């Protein structure tokens, strides 16, 4: 599964259908967003944590 993560804060971004791009919920639409390949089980774990108001931050680096 591919999730899209903000490089500045590490939170998972969401897709804004009006602007047709991914947006960080904290830093807004102008923050750098990168795709990250994770297992489906890890994506489900992140979703379960977010449902309990625990927002894990992922430390990612952009691959050059």
Coordinates of C-alpha atoms in Angstrom, one line a residue:
X1 CA 0.0 0.0 0.0
X2 CA 1.2 3.5 -0.7
X3 CA 0.6 6.3 1.8
X4 CA 1.5 10.0 1.3
X5 CA 3.4 11.6 4.2
X6 CA 4.3 15.2 4.8
X7 CA 8.1 15.8 5.0
X8 CA 7.8 18.6 7.5
X9 CA 5.6 17.1 10.2
X10 CA 5.5 13.4 9.4
X11 CA 1.7 13.0 9.3
X12 CA -0.2 11.2 6.7
X13 CA -1.8 13.5 4.2
X14 CA -5.2 13.4 2.6
X15 CA -6.3 13.8 -1.0
X16 CA -8.2 17.1 -1.8
X17 CA -10.4 16.3 -4.8
X18 CA -11.1 19.9 -5.6
X19 CA -7.4 20.8 -6.0
X20 CA -6.5 17.3 -7.2
X21 CA -3.5 16.9 -4.9
X22 CA -2.5 15.7 -1.5
X23 CA -2.7 18.1 1.5
X24 CA -1.1 17.9 4.9
X25 CA -3.7 18.4 7.7
X26 CA -1.2 20.5 9.8
X27 CA 1.0 22.3 7.3
X28 CA -1.5 22.9 4.5
X29 CA -1.3 22.5 0.8
X30 CA 2.1 23.9 0.2
X31 CA 4.1 21.4 2.3
X32 CA 6.2 18.7 0.5
X33 CA 4.4 15.4 0.3
X34 CA 6.2 12.1 -0.6
X35 CA 4.7 8.7 -1.3
X36 CA 5.8 5.9 1.1
X37 CA 5.3 2.2 0.4
X38 CA 4.2 0.3 3.5
X39 CA 2.6 -3.0 4.2
X40 CA -1.2 -3.1 4.4
X41 CA -1.0 -4.3 8.0
X42 CA 1.1 -1.2 8.9
X43 CA -1.5 1.1 7.1
X44 CA -4.3 -0.6 9.1
X45 CA -2.3 0.0 12.3
X46 CA -1.9 3.7 11.5
X47 CA -5.7 3.9 10.9
X48 CA -6.5 2.2 14.2
X49 CA -4.2 4.5 16.1
X50 CA -5.7 7.6 14.4
X51 CA -9.2 6.3 15.4
X52 CA -8.0 6.4 19.0
X53 CA -6.8 10.0 18.5
X54 CA -3.1 8.9 18.5
X55 CA -1.4 10.5 15.5
X56 CA 1.9 8.8 14.8
X57 CA 4.5 10.8 13.0
X58 CA 6.7 9.1 10.4
X59 CA 10.3 10.2 10.0
X60 CA 10.9 10.0 6.3
X61 CA 13.6 11.3 4.0
X62 CA 13.2 12.0 0.3
X63 CA 15.1 9.6 -1.8
X64 CA 17.2 11.3 -4.5

